[in-house]
């Protein structure tokens, strides 16, 4: 695959600044919408634009693909019957109960 993600289309929507450090973030969904199989990503290439980027020098620090926030814990049962358990009524009208073990 070759997918172009321009810096100014990142979450921050900033153009590069000469002599300054900037953070750029692009959601993985940008790649998904471009048809990329994100689980198959095995490399990242960062290339300056031709013309205005010709002869440019740049430094990359902390390039990574990661989940920015951990997923919430999944609790299946916490000492009471959740409202959503009504869909588990196997017998059309049964009354599920909590039984001590």
Coordinates of N, CA and C in Angstrom, one line a residue:
X1 N 0.8 -1.2 0.0 CA 0.0 0.0 0.0 C 0.9 1.2 0.0
X2 N 0.4 2.3 -0.6 CA 1.0 3.6 -0.4 C -0.2 4.5 -0.1
X3 N -0.1 5.0 1.1 CA -1.1 6.0 1.6 C -0.4 7.3 2.0
X4 N -0.9 8.4 1.5 CA -0.3 9.7 1.8 C -1.2 10.3 2.9
X5 N -0.6 10.6 4.0 CA -1.3 11.3 5.1 C -0.5 12.6 5.3
X6 N -1.0 13.7 4.9 CA -0.3 15.0 5.0 C -0.4 15.5 6.4
X7 N 0.7 16.2 6.8 CA 0.8 16.6 8.2 C -0.3 17.6 8.6
X8 N -0.7 18.5 7.6 CA -1.7 19.4 8.0 C -3.1 18.9 7.9
X9 N -3.3 17.5 7.7 CA -4.6 16.9 7.8 C -4.6 16.0 9.1
X10 N -3.6 16.2 10.0 CA -3.6 15.5 11.2 C -4.6 16.1 12.2
X11 N -4.7 15.5 13.3 CA -5.6 16.0 14.3 C -5.3 17.4 14.7
X12 N -4.1 17.8 14.7 CA -3.7 19.1 15.1 C -3.9 20.1 13.9
X13 N -3.9 19.6 12.7 CA -4.1 20.5 11.5 C -3.1 21.6 11.4
X14 N -1.8 21.3 11.6 CA -0.8 22.4 11.6 C 0.2 22.1 10.4
X15 N 0.6 23.2 9.8 CA 1.7 23.0 8.9 C 3.0 23.0 9.6
X16 N 4.1 22.3 9.0 CA 5.4 22.3 9.7 C 5.9 23.7 9.9
X17 N 6.7 23.9 11.0 CA 7.3 25.2 11.4 C 8.8 25.0 11.3
X18 N 9.5 25.9 10.6 CA 10.9 25.8 10.5 C 11.5 26.1 11.9
X19 N 12.4 25.2 12.3 CA 13.1 25.3 13.6 C 12.3 25.0 14.8
X20 N 11.1 24.4 14.7 CA 10.3 24.1 15.8 C 9.8 22.7 15.8
X21 N 9.5 22.2 17.0 CA 9.0 20.8 17.2 C 7.4 20.9 17.3
X22 N 6.8 20.0 16.6 CA 5.4 19.9 16.6 C 5.0 18.4 16.8
X23 N 3.8 18.2 17.3 CA 3.2 16.9 17.5 C 2.1 16.7 16.4
X24 N 2.2 15.6 15.7 CA 1.2 15.3 14.7 C 0.6 14.0 15.1
X25 N -0.8 13.9 15.1 CA -1.5 12.6 15.3 C -2.5 12.4 14.2
X26 N -2.5 11.2 13.7 CA -3.5 10.8 12.7 C -4.2 9.6 13.2
X27 N -5.5 9.6 13.3 CA -6.2 8.4 13.8 C -6.1 7.3 12.8
X28 N -6.0 6.1 13.3 CA -5.8 4.9 12.5 C -7.0 4.7 11.6
X29 N -8.2 5.3 11.9 CA -9.3 5.2 11.0 C -9.1 5.9 9.7
X30 N -8.1 6.9 9.7 CA -7.8 7.5 8.4 C -7.2 6.4 7.5
X31 N -6.4 5.6 8.0 CA -5.8 4.5 7.2 C -6.9 3.4 6.8
X32 N -7.7 3.1 7.8 CA -8.8 2.2 7.5 C -9.7 2.7 6.4
X33 N -10.0 4.0 6.4 CA -10.9 4.5 5.3 C -10.2 4.5 4.0
X34 N -8.8 4.5 4.0 CA -8.1 4.4 2.8 C -7.9 3.0 2.3
X35 N -8.5 2.0 3.0 CA -8.4 0.7 2.6 C -7.2 -0.1 3.1
X36 N -6.4 0.5 4.0 CA -5.2 -0.2 4.5 C -5.6 -1.3 5.6
X37 N -5.0 -2.4 5.5 CA -5.1 -3.5 6.5 C -4.1 -3.1 7.6
X38 N -4.6 -2.4 8.6 CA -3.7 -1.8 9.6 C -2.9 -2.9 10.4
X39 N -3.5 -4.1 10.5 CA -2.7 -5.1 11.2 C -1.5 -5.6 10.4
X40 N -1.5 -5.2 9.1 CA -0.3 -5.6 8.2 C 0.7 -4.6 8.1
X41 N 0.6 -3.4 8.8 CA 1.6 -2.4 8.7 C 2.9 -2.9 9.3
X42 N 3.9 -2.8 8.5 CA 5.2 -3.2 9.1 C 6.3 -2.2 8.9
X43 N 5.9 -1.0 8.4 CA 6.9 0.1 8.2 C 6.2 1.4 8.0
X44 N 6.9 2.5 8.3 CA 6.3 3.8 8.1 C 7.4 4.6 7.3
X45 N 7.0 5.3 6.3 CA 8.0 6.1 5.5 C 7.5 7.6 5.7
X46 N 8.4 8.5 6.0 CA 8.1 9.9 6.1 C 9.0 10.6 5.1
X47 N 8.3 11.2 4.1 CA 9.0 11.8 3.0 C 8.6 13.3 2.9
X48 N 9.5 14.2 2.8 CA 9.1 15.6 2.6 C 8.5 15.8 1.2
X49 N 7.7 16.8 1.1 CA 7.0 17.2 -0.2 C 8.1 17.6 -1.2
X50 N 7.9 17.2 -2.4 CA 8.8 17.7 -3.5 C 8.6 19.2 -3.6
X51 N 9.6 19.8 -4.2 CA 9.5 21.3 -4.4 C 9.8 22.0 -3.1
X52 N 8.8 22.4 -2.4 CA 9.1 23.2 -1.1 C 9.8 22.4 -0.1
X53 N 9.7 21.1 -0.2 CA 10.4 20.2 0.8 C 11.8 19.8 0.4
X54 N 12.2 20.2 -0.8 CA 13.5 19.7 -1.4 C 14.6 20.2 -0.5
X55 N 15.5 19.4 -0.1 CA 16.7 19.7 0.7 C 16.3 19.9 2.2
X56 N 15.1 19.6 2.5 CA 14.7 19.7 3.9 C 15.4 18.7 4.8
X57 N 15.7 19.1 6.0 CA 16.2 18.2 7.1 C 15.1 18.2 8.2
X58 N 14.9 17.0 8.7 CA 13.9 16.9 9.7 C 14.2 15.7 10.7
X59 N 13.7 15.8 11.9 CA 13.9 14.8 12.9 C 12.6 14.2 13.3
X60 N 12.5 12.9 13.5 CA 11.3 12.3 14.0 C 11.6 11.7 15.4
X61 N 10.7 11.9 16.3 CA 10.9 11.4 17.6 C 9.5 10.7 18.1
X62 N 9.6 9.5 18.6 CA 8.5 8.8 19.1 C 7.4 8.5 18.1
X63 N 7.8 8.1 16.9 CA 6.8 7.6 15.9 C 6.2 6.3 16.4
X64 N 4.9 6.2 16.5 CA 4.3 4.9 17.0 C 2.9 4.8 16.5
X65 N 2.4 3.6 16.5 CA 1.0 3.2 16.3 C 0.5 2.6 17.6
X66 N -0.5 3.3 18.2 CA -0.9 2.8 19.5 C -2.4 3.2 19.8
X67 N -3.0 2.6 20.8 CA -4.3 3.0 21.2 C -4.1 4.0 22.3
X68 N -4.6 5.3 22.1 CA -4.4 6.3 23.0 C -5.0 6.2 24.4
X69 N -6.1 5.4 24.4 CA -6.8 5.2 25.7 C -7.1 3.7 25.8
X70 N -6.8 3.2 27.0 CA -7.2 1.8 27.2 C -8.7 1.5 27.1
X71 N -9.1 0.4 26.7 CA -10.5 0.1 26.6 C -11.0 -0.1 28.0
X72 N -12.3 0.2 28.2 CA -12.9 0.0 29.5 C -13.0 -1.5 29.9
X73 N -12.9 -1.8 31.2 CA -13.0 -3.1 31.6 C -14.4 -3.7 31.2
X74 N -14.4 -5.0 31.0 CA -15.7 -5.6 30.6 C -16.1 -6.5 31.8
X75 N -17.2 -6.1 32.5 CA -17.7 -6.9 33.6 C -18.9 -7.7 33.2
X76 N -18.8 -9.0 33.3 CA -20.0 -9.8 32.9 C -21.0 -9.9 34.0
X77 N -20.6 -10.0 35.2 CA -21.5 -10.1 36.3 C -20.9 -9.5 37.6
X78 N -21.7 -8.6 38.2 CA -21.1 -7.9 39.4 C -22.2 -8.0 40.5
X79 N -22.6 -9.2 41.0 CA -23.5 -9.4 42.1 C -24.9 -8.9 41.9
X80 N -25.3 -8.6 40.7 CA -26.7 -8.3 40.3 C -26.9 -8.6 38.9
X81 N -28.2 -8.7 38.5 CA -28.5 -9.0 37.1 C -28.5 -7.7 36.3
X82 N -27.7 -7.5 35.3 CA -27.7 -6.3 34.5 C -29.0 -6.3 33.6
X83 N -29.5 -5.1 33.3 CA -30.7 -4.9 32.5 C -30.6 -5.7 31.2
X84 N -29.4 -5.7 30.6 CA -29.2 -6.3 29.3 C -29.5 -7.8 29.3
X85 N -29.5 -8.4 30.5 CA -29.6 -9.9 30.6 C -31.0 -10.3 30.2
X86 N -32.0 -9.4 30.0 CA -33.3 -9.8 29.6 C -33.3 -10.5 28.2
X87 N -32.3 -10.1 27.4 CA -32.2 -10.8 26.1 C -31.7 -12.2 26.2
X88 N -31.3 -12.6 27.3 CA -30.8 -14.0 27.5 C -32.0 -15.0 27.9
X89 N -33.2 -14.4 27.9 CA -34.3 -15.2 28.3 C -34.5 -16.3 27.2
X90 N -34.1 -17.5 27.5 CA -34.1 -18.6 26.5 C -35.4 -19.2 26.2
X91 N -36.4 -19.0 27.2 CA -37.6 -19.7 27.1 C -38.9 -18.8 26.9
X92 N -38.7 -17.6 26.4 CA -39.8 -16.7 26.2 C -40.7 -16.6 27.4
X93 N -40.2 -15.9 28.4 CA -41.1 -15.7 29.6 C -40.5 -16.2 30.8
X94 N -39.4 -16.8 30.8 CA -38.8 -17.3 32.0 C -38.3 -16.1 32.9
X95 N -38.0 -16.4 34.1 CA -37.5 -15.3 35.0 C -36.1 -15.8 35.5
X96 N -35.1 -15.3 34.9 CA -33.7 -15.7 35.3 C -33.5 -15.2 36.8
X97 N -32.8 -16.0 37.5 CA -32.6 -15.7 38.9 C -31.1 -15.8 39.2
X98 N -30.6 -15.2 40.2 CA -29.2 -15.3 40.7 C -29.2 -16.3 41.8
X99 N -28.4 -17.3 41.6 CA -28.2 -18.4 42.6 C -26.9 -18.4 43.2
X100 N -26.8 -18.5 44.5 CA -25.5 -18.5 45.2 C -24.8 -19.8 44.8
X101 N -23.5 -19.7 44.8 CA -22.7 -20.9 44.5 C -21.9 -21.3 45.7

